CSV table of C-alpha atoms in Angstrom, one decimal:
chain,number,residue,atom,x,y,z
A,1366,MET,CA,-188.7,175.2,110.3
A,1367,ASP,CA,-189.5,172.7,113.1
A,1368,SER,CA,-193.0,172.4,111.6
A,1369,PHE,CA,-191.4,170.3,108.8
A,1370,LEU,CA,-190.3,167.6,111.3
A,1371,GLN,CA,-193.6,167.7,113.2
A,1372,VAL,CA,-195.5,167.2,109.9
A,1373,GLN,CA,-193.4,164.1,109.1
A,1374,LYS,CA,-193.7,162.7,112.6
A,1375,SER,CA,-197.5,163.2,112.8
A,1376,THR,CA,-197.9,161.6,109.4
A,1377,ILE,CA,-196.1,158.4,110.2
A,1378,ALA,CA,-197.6,158.4,113.7
A,1379,LEU,CA,-200.9,157.7,112.0
A,1380,LEU,CA,-199.7,154.1,111.9
A,1381,GLY,CA,-199.5,153.9,115.7
A,1382,PHE,CA,-195.8,153.5,115.9
A,1383,ASP,CA,-193.1,156.1,116.9
A,1384,LEU,CA,-190.8,155.2,114.1
A,1385,PHE,CA,-188.3,157.8,115.2
A,1386,SER,CA,-187.6,156.2,118.5
A,1387,GLU,CA,-185.2,153.4,119.4
A,1388,ASN,CA,-186.0,149.9,118.3
A,1389,ARG,CA,-187.3,148.7,121.6
A,1390,GLU,CA,-189.3,151.8,122.3
A,1391,MET,CA,-190.9,151.5,119.0
A,1392,TRP,CA,-192.6,148.2,119.8
A,1393,LYS,CA,-193.8,149.1,123.3
A,1394,ARG,CA,-197.4,149.8,122.1
A,1395,PRO,CA,-198.0,147.6,119.1
A,1396,TYR,CA,-201.7,147.5,119.9
A,1397,ARG,CA,-201.9,151.0,118.3
A,1398,ALA,CA,-201.1,149.4,114.9
A,1399,MET,CA,-203.8,146.7,115.2
A,1400,ASN,CA,-205.3,148.0,111.9
A,1401,VAL,CA,-202.2,146.9,110.0
A,1402,PHE,CA,-202.1,143.5,111.8
A,1403,SER,CA,-205.7,143.0,111.0
A,1404,ILE,CA,-205.2,143.5,107.3
A,1405,ALA,CA,-202.4,141.0,107.3
A,1406,ALA,CA,-204.7,138.5,109.1
A,1407,ILE,CA,-207.6,139.0,106.7
A,1408,PHE,CA,-205.4,138.7,103.6
A,1409,PRO,CA,-205.8,134.8,103.3
A,1410,PHE,CA,-209.6,135.2,103.3
A,1411,ILE,CA,-209.5,137.7,100.5
A,1412,LEU,CA,-207.2,135.4,98.5
A,1413,ALA,CA,-209.7,132.6,99.1
A,1414,ALA,CA,-212.5,134.8,97.7
A,1415,VAL,CA,-210.4,135.4,94.6
A,1416,LEU,CA,-209.9,131.7,94.0
A,1417,HIS,CA,-213.5,131.0,94.8
A,1418,ASN,CA,-214.8,133.5,92.2
A,1419,TRP,CA,-212.3,132.5,89.5
A,1420,LYS,CA,-214.9,131.9,86.8
A,1421,ASN,CA,-217.1,135.0,87.5
A,1422,VAL,CA,-215.4,138.0,85.9
A,1423,LEU,CA,-217.4,140.6,87.9
A,1424,LEU,CA,-216.9,139.0,91.3
A,1425,LEU,CA,-213.3,138.1,90.4
A,1426,ALA,CA,-212.5,141.8,89.5
A,1427,ASP,CA,-214.1,143.0,92.8
A,1428,ALA,CA,-212.0,140.5,94.8
A,1429,MET,CA,-208.8,141.2,92.9
A,1430,VAL,CA,-209.2,144.9,93.7
A,1431,ALA,CA,-209.3,144.1,97.4
A,1432,LEU,CA,-206.4,141.7,97.1
A,1433,LEU,CA,-204.2,144.3,95.3
A,1434,ILE,CA,-205.1,146.9,97.9
A,1435,THR,CA,-204.1,144.7,100.8
A,1436,ILE,CA,-200.8,143.8,99.0
A,1437,LEU,CA,-199.9,147.4,98.4
A,1438,GLY,CA,-200.9,148.4,102.0
A,1439,LEU,CA,-198.8,145.7,103.5
A,1440,PHE,CA,-195.9,146.4,101.2
A,1441,LYS,CA,-195.9,150.1,102.1
A,1442,PHE,CA,-196.1,149.4,105.8
A,1443,SER,CA,-193.1,147.0,105.6
A,1444,MET,CA,-191.2,149.7,103.6
A,1445,ILE,CA,-191.9,152.3,106.3
A,1446,LEU,CA,-190.4,149.9,108.9
A,1447,TYR,CA,-187.5,149.1,106.7
A,1448,LEU,CA,-186.6,152.6,105.7
A,1449,ARG,CA,-187.4,154.4,109.0
A,1450,ARG,CA,-183.8,155.2,109.7
A,1451,ASP,CA,-183.3,156.5,106.2
A,1452,PHE,CA,-186.3,158.7,106.6
A,1453,LYS,CA,-185.0,160.1,109.9
A,1454,ARG,CA,-181.6,160.8,108.3
A,1455,LEU,CA,-183.3,162.6,105.4
A,1456,ILE,CA,-185.5,164.6,107.7
A,1457,ASP,CA,-182.4,165.7,109.7
A,1458,LYS,CA,-180.7,166.8,106.5
A,1459,PHE,CA,-183.7,168.7,105.3
A,1460,ARG,CA,-184.1,170.5,108.6
A,1461,LEU,CA,-180.4,171.5,108.7
A,1462,LEU,CA,-180.4,172.8,105.1
A,1463,MET,CA,-183.7,174.6,105.6
A,1464,SER,CA,-182.4,176.4,108.7
A,1465,ASN,CA,-179.2,177.4,107.0
A,1466,GLU,CA,-181.0,178.8,104.0
A,1467,ALA,CA,-183.8,180.6,106.0
A,1468,GLU,CA,-181.2,182.4,108.1
A,1469,GLN,CA,-179.5,183.9,105.0
A,1470,GLY,CA,-182.4,186.1,104.1
A,1471,GLU,CA,-186.2,186.6,104.2
A,1472,GLU,CA,-186.6,185.9,100.5
A,1473,TYR,CA,-185.2,182.4,101.0
A,1474,ALA,CA,-187.4,181.7,104.0
A,1475,GLU,CA,-190.4,182.9,101.9
A,1476,ILE,CA,-189.5,180.4,99.1
A,1477,LEU,CA,-189.5,177.6,101.7
A,1478,ASN,CA,-192.7,178.7,103.3
A,1479,ALA,CA,-194.5,178.9,100.0
A,1480,ALA,CA,-193.3,175.3,99.2
A,1481,ASN,CA,-194.6,174.0,102.5
A,1482,LYS,CA,-198.0,175.7,102.0
A,1483,GLN,CA,-198.4,174.2,98.6
A,1484,ASP,CA,-197.4,170.8,100.1
A,1485,GLN,CA,-200.0,171.1,102.8
A,1486,ARG,CA,-202.7,171.9,100.2
A,1487,MET,CA,-201.8,168.8,98.2
A,1488,CYS,CA,-201.6,166.6,101.2
A,1489,THR,CA,-205.0,167.8,102.5
A,1490,LEU,CA,-206.6,167.0,99.2
A,1491,PHE,CA,-205.0,163.6,99.1
A,1492,ARG,CA,-206.0,162.7,102.6
A,1493,THR,CA,-209.6,163.8,102.0
A,1494,CYS,CA,-209.9,161.6,98.9
A,1495,PHE,CA,-208.5,158.6,100.7
A,1496,LEU,CA,-210.7,159.1,103.8
A,1497,LEU,CA,-213.7,159.5,101.5
A,1498,ALA,CA,-212.9,156.2,99.8
A,1499,TRP,CA,-212.4,154.5,103.1
A,1500,ALA,CA,-215.7,155.8,104.5
A,1501,LEU,CA,-217.6,154.7,101.4
A,1502,ASN,CA,-215.9,151.3,101.5
A,1503,SER,CA,-217.2,150.9,105.1
A,1504,VAL,CA,-220.7,152.3,104.6
A,1505,LEU,CA,-221.5,150.9,101.2
A,1506,PRO,CA,-222.3,147.3,102.3
A,1507,LEU,CA,-224.8,148.6,104.9
A,1508,VAL,CA,-226.4,150.8,102.3
A,1509,ARG,CA,-226.7,148.0,99.8
A,1510,MET,CA,-228.1,145.7,102.4
A,1511,GLY,CA,-230.6,148.3,103.5
A,1512,LEU,CA,-231.8,148.9,99.9
A,1513,SER,CA,-232.0,145.2,99.2
A,1514,TYR,CA,-234.1,144.6,102.4
A,1515,TRP,CA,-236.4,147.6,101.6
A,1516,LEU,CA,-237.0,146.5,98.0
A,1517,ALA,CA,-237.1,142.7,98.3
A,1518,GLY,CA,-237.6,142.1,102.1
A,1519,HIS,CA,-234.4,140.1,102.2
A,1520,ALA,CA,-230.7,141.1,102.3
A,1521,GLU,CA,-227.5,139.0,101.9
A,1522,PRO,CA,-224.7,139.9,104.3
A,1523,GLU,CA,-222.0,142.0,102.7
A,1524,LEU,CA,-218.6,143.1,104.0
A,1525,PRO,CA,-216.2,146.0,103.1
A,1526,PHE,CA,-213.8,143.5,101.7
A,1527,PRO,CA,-214.9,140.5,99.6
A,1528,CYS,CA,-213.8,137.6,101.9
A,1529,LEU,CA,-214.5,133.9,102.1
A,1530,PHE,CA,-214.5,132.9,105.8
A,1531,PRO,CA,-214.7,129.4,107.2
A,1532,TRP,CA,-217.6,130.4,109.4
A,1533,ASN,CA,-221.2,131.3,108.5
A,1534,ILE,CA,-221.6,135.1,108.3
A,1535,HIS,CA,-225.4,134.7,108.0
A,1536,ILE,CA,-225.3,134.4,111.8
A,1537,ILE,CA,-225.7,137.9,113.2
A,1538,ARG,CA,-222.8,137.6,115.7
A,1539,ASN,CA,-220.4,136.2,113.2
A,1540,TYR,CA,-221.4,138.9,110.7
A,1541,ILE,CA,-220.9,141.8,113.1
A,1542,LEU,CA,-217.5,140.5,114.1
A,1543,SER,CA,-216.5,140.0,110.5
A,1544,PHE,CA,-217.8,143.4,109.5
A,1545,ILE,CA,-215.8,145.2,112.3
A,1546,TRP,CA,-212.7,143.2,111.4
A,1547,SER,CA,-213.0,144.2,107.7
A,1548,ALA,CA,-213.8,147.8,108.4
A,1549,PHE,CA,-210.9,148.0,110.9
A,1550,ALA,CA,-208.6,146.3,108.4
A,1551,SER,CA,-209.4,148.8,105.7
A,1552,THR,CA,-207.6,151.5,107.8
A,1553,GLY,CA,-204.5,149.3,107.5
A,1554,VAL,CA,-204.7,150.1,103.7
A,1555,VAL,CA,-205.3,153.8,104.1
A,1556,LEU,CA,-202.7,154.8,106.7
A,1557,PRO,CA,-199.5,153.4,105.1
A,1558,ALA,CA,-200.5,155.0,101.7
A,1559,VAL,CA,-201.3,158.4,103.3
A,1560,SER,CA,-198.1,158.3,105.3
A,1561,LEU,CA,-195.7,157.4,102.6
A,1562,ASP,CA,-197.3,159.4,99.8
A,1563,THR,CA,-197.6,162.6,101.8
A,1564,ILE,CA,-194.0,162.3,103.0
A,1565,PHE,CA,-192.8,162.0,99.4
A,1566,CYS,CA,-194.8,165.0,98.5
A,1567,SER,CA,-193.3,167.0,101.3
A,1568,PHE,CA,-189.8,165.9,100.5
A,1569,THR,CA,-190.1,166.8,96.8
A,1570,SER,CA,-191.7,170.2,97.5
A,1571,ASN,CA,-188.8,171.3,99.7
A,1572,LEU,CA,-186.3,169.9,97.2
A,1573,CYS,CA,-187.9,172.1,94.6
A,1574,ALA,CA,-187.6,175.0,97.0
A,1575,PHE,CA,-183.9,174.4,97.4
A,1576,PHE,CA,-183.4,174.4,93.6
A,1577,LYS,CA,-185.4,177.7,93.4
A,1578,ILE,CA,-183.1,179.2,96.0
A,1579,ALA,CA,-180.1,178.1,94.0
A,1580,GLN,CA,-181.6,179.7,90.9
A,1581,TYR,CA,-182.4,182.9,92.9
A,1582,LYS,CA,-178.8,183.1,94.1
A,1583,VAL,CA,-177.1,182.5,90.8
A,1584,VAL,CA,-179.3,185.0,88.9
A,1585,ARG,CA,-178.5,187.7,91.5
A,1586,PHE,CA,-174.9,186.9,92.3
A,1587,LYS,CA,-172.3,189.8,92.1
A,1588,GLY,CA,-168.8,189.9,93.2
A,1589,GLY,CA,-166.5,192.8,93.6
A,1590,SER,CA,-163.5,190.7,92.5
A,1591,LEU,CA,-162.8,187.5,90.7
A,1592,LYS,CA,-162.0,185.8,94.0
A,1593,GLU,CA,-165.3,187.0,95.5
A,1594,SER,CA,-167.3,185.9,92.5
A,1595,GLN,CA,-165.7,182.4,92.6
A,1596,ALA,CA,-166.4,182.1,96.3
A,1597,THR,CA,-170.1,183.1,95.8
A,1598,LEU,CA,-170.6,180.7,92.9
A,1599,ASN,CA,-168.9,177.9,94.9
A,1600,LYS,CA,-171.6,178.3,97.6
A,1601,VAL,CA,-174.4,178.2,95.0
A,1602,PHE,CA,-173.0,175.1,93.3
A,1603,ALA,CA,-172.6,173.5,96.7
A,1604,LEU,CA,-176.3,174.1,97.5
A,1605,TYR,CA,-177.2,172.7,94.1
A,1606,GLN,CA,-175.0,169.6,94.6
A,1607,THR,CA,-176.4,169.0,98.1
A,1608,SER,CA,-179.9,169.2,96.7
A,1609,LEU,CA,-179.0,166.6,94.0
A,1610,ASP,CA,-177.5,164.3,96.6
A,1611,MET,CA,-180.7,164.5,98.7
A,1612,CYS,CA,-182.7,163.8,95.5
A,1613,ASN,CA,-180.6,160.7,95.0
A,1614,ASP,CA,-181.1,159.6,98.6
A,1615,LEU,CA,-184.9,160.1,98.2
A,1616,ASN,CA,-185.0,158.2,95.0
A,1617,GLN,CA,-183.1,155.2,96.4
A,1618,CYS,CA,-185.7,155.0,99.2
A,1619,TYR,CA,-188.7,155.3,96.9
A,1620,GLN,CA,-187.7,153.4,93.9
A,1621,PRO,CA,-189.3,150.1,95.0
A,1622,ILE,CA,-192.3,151.9,96.3
A,1623,ILE,CA,-192.9,153.8,93.1
A,1624,CYS,CA,-192.4,150.6,91.1
A,1625,ALA,CA,-195.0,148.7,93.1
A,1626,GLN,CA,-197.3,151.7,93.2
A,1627,PHE,CA,-197.4,152.1,89.4
A,1628,PHE,CA,-197.7,148.4,88.7
A,1629,ILE,CA,-200.5,147.8,91.1
A,1630,SER,CA,-202.3,151.1,90.3
A,1631,SER,CA,-202.4,150.1,86.6
A,1632,LEU,CA,-204.1,146.8,87.5
A,1633,GLN,CA,-206.4,148.5,90.0
A,1634,LEU,CA,-207.5,151.1,87.5
A,1635,CYS,CA,-208.4,148.5,84.8
A,1636,MET,CA,-210.4,146.4,87.3
A,1637,LEU,CA,-212.1,149.4,88.9
A,1638,GLY,CA,-212.9,150.9,85.5
A,1639,TYR,CA,-214.5,147.7,84.4
A,1640,LEU,CA,-216.5,147.5,87.6
A,1641,PHE,CA,-217.6,151.1,87.3
A,1642,SER,CA,-218.7,150.6,83.7
A,1643,ILE,CA,-220.9,147.7,84.8
A,1644,THR,CA,-222.4,149.3,87.9
A,1645,PHE,CA,-222.6,152.9,86.6
A,1646,ALA,CA,-226.3,153.3,87.3
A,1647,GLN,CA,-226.2,151.4,90.7
A,1648,THR,CA,-225.2,152.4,94.2
A,1649,GLU,CA,-221.8,150.7,93.8
A,1650,GLY,CA,-221.0,153.2,91.0
A,1651,VAL,CA,-220.4,156.0,93.5
A,1652,TYR,CA,-218.0,153.9,95.5
A,1653,TYR,CA,-216.1,152.7,92.4
A,1654,ALA,CA,-215.9,156.3,91.0
A,1655,SER,CA,-214.5,157.6,94.3
A,1656,PHE,CA,-212.0,154.7,94.4
A,1657,ILE,CA,-210.9,155.4,90.8
A,1658,ALA,CA,-210.4,159.1,91.7
A,1659,THR,CA,-208.3,158.1,94.7
A,1660,ILE,CA,-206.1,155.8,92.7
A,1661,ILE,CA,-205.6,158.4,90.0
A,1662,ILE,CA,-204.7,161.1,92.5
A,1663,GLN,CA,-202.3,158.7,94.2
A,1664,ALA,CA,-200.5,158.0,90.9
A,1665,TYR,CA,-200.7,161.6,89.9
A,1666,ILE,CA,-198.9,162.8,93.1
A,1667,TYR,CA,-195.8,160.7,92.3
A,1668,CYS,CA,-195.9,161.8,88.7
A,1669,TYR,CA,-196.5,165.5,89.5
A,1670,CYS,CA,-193.8,165.6,92.1
A,1671,GLY,CA,-191.4,163.9,89.9
A,1672,GLU,CA,-192.1,166.3,87.0
A,1673,ASN,CA,-191.7,169.3,89.2
A,1674,LEU,CA,-188.4,168.0,90.6
A,1675,LYS,CA,-187.1,167.4,87.1
A,1676,THR,CA,-188.2,170.9,85.9
A,1677,GLU,CA,-186.8,172.8,88.9
A,1678,SER,CA,-183.5,171.0,88.8
A,1679,ALA,CA,-183.1,171.5,85.1
A,1680,SER,CA,-184.1,175.2,85.4
A,1681,PHE,CA,-180.8,175.9,87.1
A,1682,GLU,CA,-179.2,175.8,83.6
A,1683,TRP,CA,-181.3,178.8,82.5
A,1684,ALA,CA,-180.6,180.6,85.7
A,1685,ILE,CA,-176.9,180.4,85.0
A,1686,TYR,CA,-177.5,181.6,81.5
A,1687,ASP,CA,-179.6,184.6,82.8
A,1688,SER,CA,-177.1,185.5,85.5
A,1689,PRO,CA,-174.9,188.6,85.3
A,1690,TRP,CA,-171.7,186.4,85.2
A,1691,HIS,CA,-170.1,188.7,82.6
A,1692,GLU,CA,-170.2,191.7,85.0
A,1693,SER,CA,-168.1,190.0,87.5
A,1694,LEU,CA,-165.3,188.8,85.2
A,1695,GLY,CA,-162.2,190.4,84.0
A,1696,ALA,CA,-159.4,189.4,81.8
A,1697,GLY,CA,-157.0,186.6,82.7
A,1698,GLY,CA,-156.9,182.9,83.6
A,1699,ALA,CA,-159.1,183.3,86.6
A,1700,SER,CA,-162.1,184.4,84.5
A,1701,THR,CA,-161.5,181.4,82.3
A,1702,SER,CA,-161.7,179.2,85.3
A,1703,ILE,CA,-165.1,180.7,86.3
A,1704,CYS,CA,-166.5,180.4,82.8
A,1705,ARG,CA,-165.4,176.7,82.8
A,1706,SER,CA,-167.2,176.2,86.1
A,1707,LEU,CA,-170.4,177.8,84.8
A,1708,LEU,CA,-170.3,175.7,81.6
A,1709,ILE,CA,-169.8,172.4,83.5
A,1710,SER,CA,-172.7,173.4,85.9
A,1711,MET,CA,-174.9,174.1,82.9
A,1712,MET,CA,-174.1,170.8,81.3
A,1713,ARG,CA,-175.0,169.0,84.5
A,1714,ALA,CA,-178.2,171.0,85.2
A,1715,HIS,CA,-179.3,170.3,81.6
A,1716,ARG,CA,-180.0,166.7,82.6
A,1717,GLY,CA,-181.9,167.7,85.8
A,1718,PHE,CA,-182.9,164.9,88.2
A,1719,ARG,CA,-185.3,162.2,87.4
A,1720,ILE,CA,-187.4,160.2,90.0
A,1721,THR,CA,-187.5,156.7,88.7
A,1722,GLY,CA,-189.2,153.4,89.5
A,1723,TYR,CA,-186.3,151.2,88.2
A,1724,PHE,CA,-187.8,150.7,84.7
A,1725,PHE,CA,-189.5,154.1,84.1
A,1726,GLU,CA,-189.4,157.7,85.1
A,1727,ALA,CA,-192.1,159.2,87.3
A,1728,ASN,CA,-193.4,162.1,85.3
A,1729,MET,CA,-196.6,163.2,83.6
A,1730,GLU,CA,-195.9,161.1,80.5
A,1731,ALA,CA,-195.8,158.0,82.7
A,1732,PHE,CA,-199.1,159.1,84.3
A,1733,SER,CA,-200.8,159.4,80.9
A,1734,SER,CA,-199.4,156.0,79.9
A,1735,ILE,CA,-200.9,154.4,83.0
A,1736,VAL,CA,-204.4,155.8,82.2
A,1737,ARG,CA,-204.2,154.8,78.6
A,1738,THR,CA,-203.1,151.3,79.5
A,1739,ALA,CA,-205.9,151.0,82.0
A,1740,MET,CA,-208.5,152.0,79.4
A,1741,SER,CA,-207.2,149.3,77.0
A,1742,TYR,CA,-207.5,146.7,79.8
A,1743,ILE,CA,-211.1,147.8,80.5
A,1744,THR,CA,-211.9,147.1,76.9
A,1745,MET,CA,-210.4,143.7,77.1
A,1746,LEU,CA,-212.2,142.8,80.3
A,1747,ARG,CA,-215.5,143.9,78.9
A,1748,SER,CA,-215.0,141.6,75.9
A,1749,PHE,CA,-214.9,138.6,78.4
A,1750,SER,CA,-218.1,139.6,80.2
């Protein structure tokens, strides 16, 4: 199961830092994270573009999308730095539990392998969508300038991010430097999102695998005596409780991230939907469509993973119900104690575990609510145009 740790390290290493090293070692090569520093440096110029286009709804929406993207990217990068020790502690717990369960039988190792394969497929799709949006964001200004020059013989300089610089970007040298800076800064938005979101997906996939293993064990448990049955059940309940504790640790780390992600995603979707409805038949429509798909997938991952975690943790109740508990019980007070343990465990499993963002639960209902809210905002924005 060493591949689990390698996946997490390689994902966070996209940012250029070795976040699992000591504090001093971590900052030895800060130039590898210049993309994050560049997005922080370009932020004031994006904010200036927002203020400059305050009275133009179309330009304001375009600038606001860029502003929200930079805010979310910087926030996620800061959370990675702040939570790096918690992530390392969680990864160590996962590795230990995965190794213990995989050694107990091939069927348990197969459940873990299946969960990691599903996680890799989801992460690959997510990375592809984000990289596609990043590529379109970098290439689209050049395409629009080329089409404008071909059709009108003149082209206004455009950048990947709408910025208002204090220098004249009509000068070729200034434009080239500004374009490279903007394109390089856009990676500072992509990498923190890819890192945090894929790690969350990996964590929840393996937690679901732990809950499935607990269900598998409780459905098939048999004891030759009451004492043996109680000991077997205690191990299963311990696995379930350990999984719940790890869920709680994960939720505490991701609560502020999920809250910020859902709030900003709602605003991004309404702005991008408005821009897409205006530029549907233009070259910008392809870019906005891909961007909308990326934002939707990003919100969907959190909701899908939260829904799966809730379902698998709650399914332990039905696993207890379907288990052959009656075959391992006899008469007497000991059997009463086992029945009481099973009932208490069923009552706890009935609630499951819910991934939250402080004020809401990350599930498919929340996802549909985000999409519906965005549609209503689009209607409102179109009424102002």
